[in-house]
PDB file of C-alpha atoms in Angstrom:
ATOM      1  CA  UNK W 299      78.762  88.790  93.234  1.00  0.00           C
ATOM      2  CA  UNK W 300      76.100  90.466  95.314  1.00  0.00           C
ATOM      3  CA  UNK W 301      75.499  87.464  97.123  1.00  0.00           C
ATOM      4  CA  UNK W 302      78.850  87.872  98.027  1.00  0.00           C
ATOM      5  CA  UNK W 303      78.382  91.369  99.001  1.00  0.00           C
ATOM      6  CA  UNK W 304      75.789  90.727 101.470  1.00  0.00           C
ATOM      7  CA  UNK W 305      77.502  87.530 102.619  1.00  0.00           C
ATOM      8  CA  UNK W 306      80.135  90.330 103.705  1.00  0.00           C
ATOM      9  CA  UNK W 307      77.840  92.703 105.365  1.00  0.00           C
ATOM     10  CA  UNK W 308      76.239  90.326 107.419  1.00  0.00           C
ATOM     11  CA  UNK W 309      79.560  88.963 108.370  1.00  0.00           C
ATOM     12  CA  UNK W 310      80.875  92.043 109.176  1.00  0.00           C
ATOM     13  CA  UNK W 311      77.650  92.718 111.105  1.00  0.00           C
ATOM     14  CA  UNK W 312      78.573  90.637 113.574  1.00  0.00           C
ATOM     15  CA  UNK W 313      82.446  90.465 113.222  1.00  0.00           C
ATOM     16  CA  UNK W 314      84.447  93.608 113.092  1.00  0.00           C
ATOM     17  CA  UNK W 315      87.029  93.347 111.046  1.00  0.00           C
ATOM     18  CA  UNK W 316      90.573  94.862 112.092  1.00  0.00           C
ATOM     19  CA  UNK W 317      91.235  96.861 108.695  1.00  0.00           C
ATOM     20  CA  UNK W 318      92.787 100.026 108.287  1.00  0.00           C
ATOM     21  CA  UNK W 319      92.557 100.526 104.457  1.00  0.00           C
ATOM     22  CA  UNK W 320      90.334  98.701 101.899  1.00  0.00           C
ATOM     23  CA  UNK W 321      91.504  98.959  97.983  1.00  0.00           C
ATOM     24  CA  UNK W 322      89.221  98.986  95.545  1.00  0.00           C
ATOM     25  CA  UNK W 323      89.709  98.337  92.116  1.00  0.00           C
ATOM     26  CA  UNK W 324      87.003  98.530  89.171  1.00  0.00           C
ATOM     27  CA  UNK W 325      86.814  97.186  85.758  1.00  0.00           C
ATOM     28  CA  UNK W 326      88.683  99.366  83.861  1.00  0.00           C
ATOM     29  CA  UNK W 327      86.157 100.523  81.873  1.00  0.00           C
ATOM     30  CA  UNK W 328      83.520 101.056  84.404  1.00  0.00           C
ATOM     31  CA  UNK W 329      84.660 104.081  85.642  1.00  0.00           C
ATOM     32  CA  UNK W 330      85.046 105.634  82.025  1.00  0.00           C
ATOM     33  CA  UNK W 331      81.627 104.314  80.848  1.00  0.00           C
ATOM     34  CA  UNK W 332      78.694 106.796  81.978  1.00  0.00           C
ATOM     35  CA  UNK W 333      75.953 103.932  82.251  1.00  0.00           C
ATOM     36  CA  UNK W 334      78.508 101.721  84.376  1.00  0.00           C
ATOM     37  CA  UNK W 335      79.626 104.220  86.287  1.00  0.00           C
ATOM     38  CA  UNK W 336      75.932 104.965  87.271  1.00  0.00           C
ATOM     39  CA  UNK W 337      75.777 101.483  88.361  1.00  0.00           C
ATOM     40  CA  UNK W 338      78.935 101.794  90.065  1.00  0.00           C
ATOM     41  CA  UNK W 339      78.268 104.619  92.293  1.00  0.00           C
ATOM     42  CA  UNK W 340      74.545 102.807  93.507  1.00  0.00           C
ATOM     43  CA  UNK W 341      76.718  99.467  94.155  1.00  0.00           C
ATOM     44  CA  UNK W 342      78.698 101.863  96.101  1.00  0.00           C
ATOM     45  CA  UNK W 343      76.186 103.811  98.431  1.00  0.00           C
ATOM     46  CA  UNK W 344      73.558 100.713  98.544  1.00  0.00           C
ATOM     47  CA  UNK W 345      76.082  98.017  99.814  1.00  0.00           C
ATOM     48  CA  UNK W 346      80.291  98.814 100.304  1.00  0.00           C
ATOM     49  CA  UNK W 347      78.865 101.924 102.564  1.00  0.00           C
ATOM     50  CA  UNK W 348      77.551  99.566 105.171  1.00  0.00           C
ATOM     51  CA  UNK W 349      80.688  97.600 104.735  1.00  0.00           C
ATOM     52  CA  UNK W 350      82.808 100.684 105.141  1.00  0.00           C
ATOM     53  CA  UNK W 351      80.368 102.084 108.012  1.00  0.00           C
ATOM     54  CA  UNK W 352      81.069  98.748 110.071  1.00  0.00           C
ATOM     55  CA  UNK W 353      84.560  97.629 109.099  1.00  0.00           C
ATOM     56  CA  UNK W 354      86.040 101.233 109.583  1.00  0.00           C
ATOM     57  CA  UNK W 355      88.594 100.894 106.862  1.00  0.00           C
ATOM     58  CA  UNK W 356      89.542 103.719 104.814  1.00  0.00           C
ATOM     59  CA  UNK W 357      88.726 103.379 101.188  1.00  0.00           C
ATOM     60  CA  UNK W 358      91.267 103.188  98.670  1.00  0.00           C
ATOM     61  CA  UNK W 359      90.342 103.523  94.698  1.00  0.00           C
ATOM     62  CA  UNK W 360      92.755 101.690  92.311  1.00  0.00           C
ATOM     63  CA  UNK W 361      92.276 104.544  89.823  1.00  0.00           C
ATOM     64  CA  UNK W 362      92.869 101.784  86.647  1.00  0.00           C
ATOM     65  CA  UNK W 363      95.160 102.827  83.957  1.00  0.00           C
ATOM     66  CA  UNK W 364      93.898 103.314  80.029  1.00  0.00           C
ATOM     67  CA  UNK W 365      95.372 100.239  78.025  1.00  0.00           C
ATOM     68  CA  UNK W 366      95.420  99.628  73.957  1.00  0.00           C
ATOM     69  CA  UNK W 367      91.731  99.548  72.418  1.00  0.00           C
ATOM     70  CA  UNK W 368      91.232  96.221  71.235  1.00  0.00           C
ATOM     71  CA  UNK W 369      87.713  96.396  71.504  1.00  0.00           C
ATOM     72  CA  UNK W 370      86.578  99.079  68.191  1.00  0.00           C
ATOM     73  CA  UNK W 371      85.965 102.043  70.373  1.00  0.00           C
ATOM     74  CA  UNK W 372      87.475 105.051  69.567  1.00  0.00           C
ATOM     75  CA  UNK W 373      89.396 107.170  72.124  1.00  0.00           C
ATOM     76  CA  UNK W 374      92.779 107.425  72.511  1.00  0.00           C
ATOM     77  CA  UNK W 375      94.882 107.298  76.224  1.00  0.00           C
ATOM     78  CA  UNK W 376      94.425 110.836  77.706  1.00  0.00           C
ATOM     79  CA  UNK W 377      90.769 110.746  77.293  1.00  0.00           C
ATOM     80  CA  UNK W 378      90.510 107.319  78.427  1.00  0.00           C
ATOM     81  CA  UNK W 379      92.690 107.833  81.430  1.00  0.00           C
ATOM     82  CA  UNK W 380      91.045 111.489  82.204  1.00  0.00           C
ATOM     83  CA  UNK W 381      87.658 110.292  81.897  1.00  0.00           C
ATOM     84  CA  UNK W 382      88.153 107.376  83.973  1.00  0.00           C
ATOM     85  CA  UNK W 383      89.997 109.165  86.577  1.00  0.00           C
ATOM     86  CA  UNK W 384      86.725 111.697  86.852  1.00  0.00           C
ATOM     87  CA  UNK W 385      84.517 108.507  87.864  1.00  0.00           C
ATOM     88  CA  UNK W 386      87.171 107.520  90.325  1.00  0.00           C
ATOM     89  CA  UNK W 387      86.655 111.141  91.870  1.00  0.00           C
ATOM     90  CA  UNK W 388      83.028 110.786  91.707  1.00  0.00           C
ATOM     91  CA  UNK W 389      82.858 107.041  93.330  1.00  0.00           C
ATOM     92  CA  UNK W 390      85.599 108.782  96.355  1.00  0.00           C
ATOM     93  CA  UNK W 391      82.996 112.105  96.612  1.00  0.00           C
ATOM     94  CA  UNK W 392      79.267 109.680  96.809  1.00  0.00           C
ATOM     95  CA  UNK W 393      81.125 107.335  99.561  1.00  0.00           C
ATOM     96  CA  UNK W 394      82.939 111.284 101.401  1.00  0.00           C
ATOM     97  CA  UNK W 395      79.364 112.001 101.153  1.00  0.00           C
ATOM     98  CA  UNK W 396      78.099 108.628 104.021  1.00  0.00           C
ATOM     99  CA  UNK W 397      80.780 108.225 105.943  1.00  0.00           C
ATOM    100  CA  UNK W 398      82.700 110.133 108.577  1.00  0.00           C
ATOM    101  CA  UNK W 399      85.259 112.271 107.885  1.00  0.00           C
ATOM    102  CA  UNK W 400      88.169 109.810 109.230  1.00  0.00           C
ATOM    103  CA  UNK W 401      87.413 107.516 106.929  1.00  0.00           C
ATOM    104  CA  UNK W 402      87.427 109.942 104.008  1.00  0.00           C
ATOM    105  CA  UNK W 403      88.724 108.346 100.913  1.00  0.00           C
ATOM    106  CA  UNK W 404      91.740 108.223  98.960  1.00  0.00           C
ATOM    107  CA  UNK W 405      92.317 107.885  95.003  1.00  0.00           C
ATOM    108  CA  UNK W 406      95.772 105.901  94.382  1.00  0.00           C
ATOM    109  CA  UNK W 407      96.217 107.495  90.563  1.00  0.00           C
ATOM    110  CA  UNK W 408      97.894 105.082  88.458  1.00  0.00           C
ATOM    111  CA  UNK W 409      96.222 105.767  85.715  1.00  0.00           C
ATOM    112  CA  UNK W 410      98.065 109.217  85.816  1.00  0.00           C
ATOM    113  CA  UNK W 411     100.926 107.859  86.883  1.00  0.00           C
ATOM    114  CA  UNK W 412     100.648 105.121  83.514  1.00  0.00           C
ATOM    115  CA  UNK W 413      99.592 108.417  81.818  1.00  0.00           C
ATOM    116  CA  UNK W 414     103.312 110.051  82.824  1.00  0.00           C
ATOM    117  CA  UNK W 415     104.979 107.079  81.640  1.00  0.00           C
ATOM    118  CA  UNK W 416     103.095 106.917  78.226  1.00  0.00           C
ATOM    119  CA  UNK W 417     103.750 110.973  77.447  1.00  0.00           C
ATOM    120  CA  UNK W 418     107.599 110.362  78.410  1.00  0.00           C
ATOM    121  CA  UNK W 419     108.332 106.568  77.086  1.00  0.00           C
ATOM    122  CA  UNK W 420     106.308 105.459  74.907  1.00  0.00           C
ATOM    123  CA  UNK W 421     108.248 101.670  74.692  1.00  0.00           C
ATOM    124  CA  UNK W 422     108.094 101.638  78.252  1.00  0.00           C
ATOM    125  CA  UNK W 423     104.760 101.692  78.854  1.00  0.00           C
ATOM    126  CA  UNK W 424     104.238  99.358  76.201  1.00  0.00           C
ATOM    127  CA  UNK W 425     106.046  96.604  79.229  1.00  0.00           C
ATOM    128  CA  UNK W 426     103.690  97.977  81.325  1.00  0.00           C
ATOM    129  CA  UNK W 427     101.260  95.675  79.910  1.00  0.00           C
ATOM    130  CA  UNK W 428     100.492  91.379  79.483  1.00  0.00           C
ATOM    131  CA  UNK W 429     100.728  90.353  75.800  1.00  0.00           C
ATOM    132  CA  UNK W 430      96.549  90.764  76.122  1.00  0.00           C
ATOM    133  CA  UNK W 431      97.956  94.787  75.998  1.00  0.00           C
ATOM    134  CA  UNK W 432      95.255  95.198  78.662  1.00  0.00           C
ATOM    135  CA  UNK W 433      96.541  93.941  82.237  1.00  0.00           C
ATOM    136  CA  UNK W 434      99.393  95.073  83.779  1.00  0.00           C
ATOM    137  CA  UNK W 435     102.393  93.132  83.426  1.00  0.00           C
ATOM    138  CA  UNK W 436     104.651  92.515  86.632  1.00  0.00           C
ATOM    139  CA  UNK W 437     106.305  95.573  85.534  1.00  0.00           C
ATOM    140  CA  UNK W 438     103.264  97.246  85.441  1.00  0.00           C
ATOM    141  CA  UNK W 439     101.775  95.696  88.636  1.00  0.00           C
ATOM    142  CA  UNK W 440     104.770  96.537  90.224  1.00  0.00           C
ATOM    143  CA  UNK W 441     104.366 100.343  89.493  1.00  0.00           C
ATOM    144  CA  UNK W 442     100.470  99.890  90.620  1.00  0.00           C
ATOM    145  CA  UNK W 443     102.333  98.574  94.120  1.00  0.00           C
ATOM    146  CA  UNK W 444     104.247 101.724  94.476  1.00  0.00           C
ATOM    147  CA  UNK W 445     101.684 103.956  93.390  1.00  0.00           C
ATOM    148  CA  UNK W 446      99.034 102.581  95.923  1.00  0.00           C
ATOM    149  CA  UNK W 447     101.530 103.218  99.022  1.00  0.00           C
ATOM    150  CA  UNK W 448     101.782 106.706  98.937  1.00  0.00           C
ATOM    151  CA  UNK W 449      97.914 107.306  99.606  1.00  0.00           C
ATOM    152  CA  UNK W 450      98.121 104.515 102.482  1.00  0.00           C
ATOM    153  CA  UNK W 451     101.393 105.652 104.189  1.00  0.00           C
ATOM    154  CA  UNK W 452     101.789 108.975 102.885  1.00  0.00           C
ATOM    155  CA  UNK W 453     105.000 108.467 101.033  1.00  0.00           C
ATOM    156  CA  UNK W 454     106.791 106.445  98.151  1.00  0.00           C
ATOM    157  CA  UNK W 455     108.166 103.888  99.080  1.00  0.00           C
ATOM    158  CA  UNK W 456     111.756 103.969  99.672  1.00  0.00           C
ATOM    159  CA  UNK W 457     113.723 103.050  97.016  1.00  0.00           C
ATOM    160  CA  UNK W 458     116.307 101.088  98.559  1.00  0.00           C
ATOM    161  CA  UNK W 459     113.335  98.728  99.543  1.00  0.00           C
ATOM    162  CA  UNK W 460     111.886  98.547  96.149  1.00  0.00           C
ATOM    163  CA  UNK W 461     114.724  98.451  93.897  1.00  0.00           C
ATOM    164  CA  UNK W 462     117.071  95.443  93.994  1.00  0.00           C
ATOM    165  CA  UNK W 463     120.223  94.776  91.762  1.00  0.00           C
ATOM    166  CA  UNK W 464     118.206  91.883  90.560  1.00  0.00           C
ATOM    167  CA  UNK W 465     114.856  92.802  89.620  1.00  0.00           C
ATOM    168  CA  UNK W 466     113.765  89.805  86.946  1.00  0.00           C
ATOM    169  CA  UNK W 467     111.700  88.036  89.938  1.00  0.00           C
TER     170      UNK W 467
END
């Protein structure tokens, strides 16, 4: 994946592209995880800054929602999604920190929003999920979708162009 990452740079270096936002989107756990998060935030300022710095987009953090714990950690889904949340505000405030104010960046929180749904339906965040009880489902991804327009266009989508009398598809 670095390889990948400087692939990009030294594309971009010599190619600008014509992007107005660029969505990021972490391993869920990264951001929640102090030593990953570490790692995170020097992936960030040692090699998506130049990317940022020379494609102009504006940053957009996935902030990834807390899921069932299938792996023997203990923590339940407020922490998870709190916690995780806070390393989405600190990866926004290190890349605020290099680049110019126009290109400040943006948080899109589903996590919170998954958070809302969990504290008021219980069985319907439960769809929200694959069978792994980890991924979003295409309910869930759906919800993501909405959730990531406002901080790009600075509204919710219109509902008469998201909701359809058929929505099994």
């Amino acid at each position: 994946f670095p390889e990948y990452l400087d692939y990009l740079n030294n594309y971009y270096a010599e190619n600008k592209p014509k992007w107005d936002f660029l969505v990021l989107s972490d391993n869920s756990r990264n951001s929640f995880r102090m030593t990953a998060r570490e790692n995170g935030l020097h992936t960030l300022r040692t090699t998506y800054v130049p990317l940022f710095k020379r494609s102009g987009a504006i940053p957009v953090f996935l902030d990834t929602h807390a899921y069932f714990d299938y792996t023997g950690e203990t923590h339940d889904i407020p922490t998870f999604t709190s916690v995780s949340y806070e390393g989405y505000q600190q990866y926004a405030a290190t890349l605020e920190s290099f680049l110019p104010p126009w290109q400040k960046p943006r948080i899109a929180p589903s996590g919170i929003v998954f958070l809302a749904v969990w504290e008021e339906d219980h069985a319907l965040w439960e769809t929200l999920f694959h069978s792994d009880r980890a991924h979003a489902s295409p309910l869930g991804t759906f919800l993501q979708a909405c959730v990531i327009h406002y901080p790009l266009l600075g509204h919710l989508p219109l509902r008469k162009e998201v909701l359809r009398n058929d929505m099994s598809s």
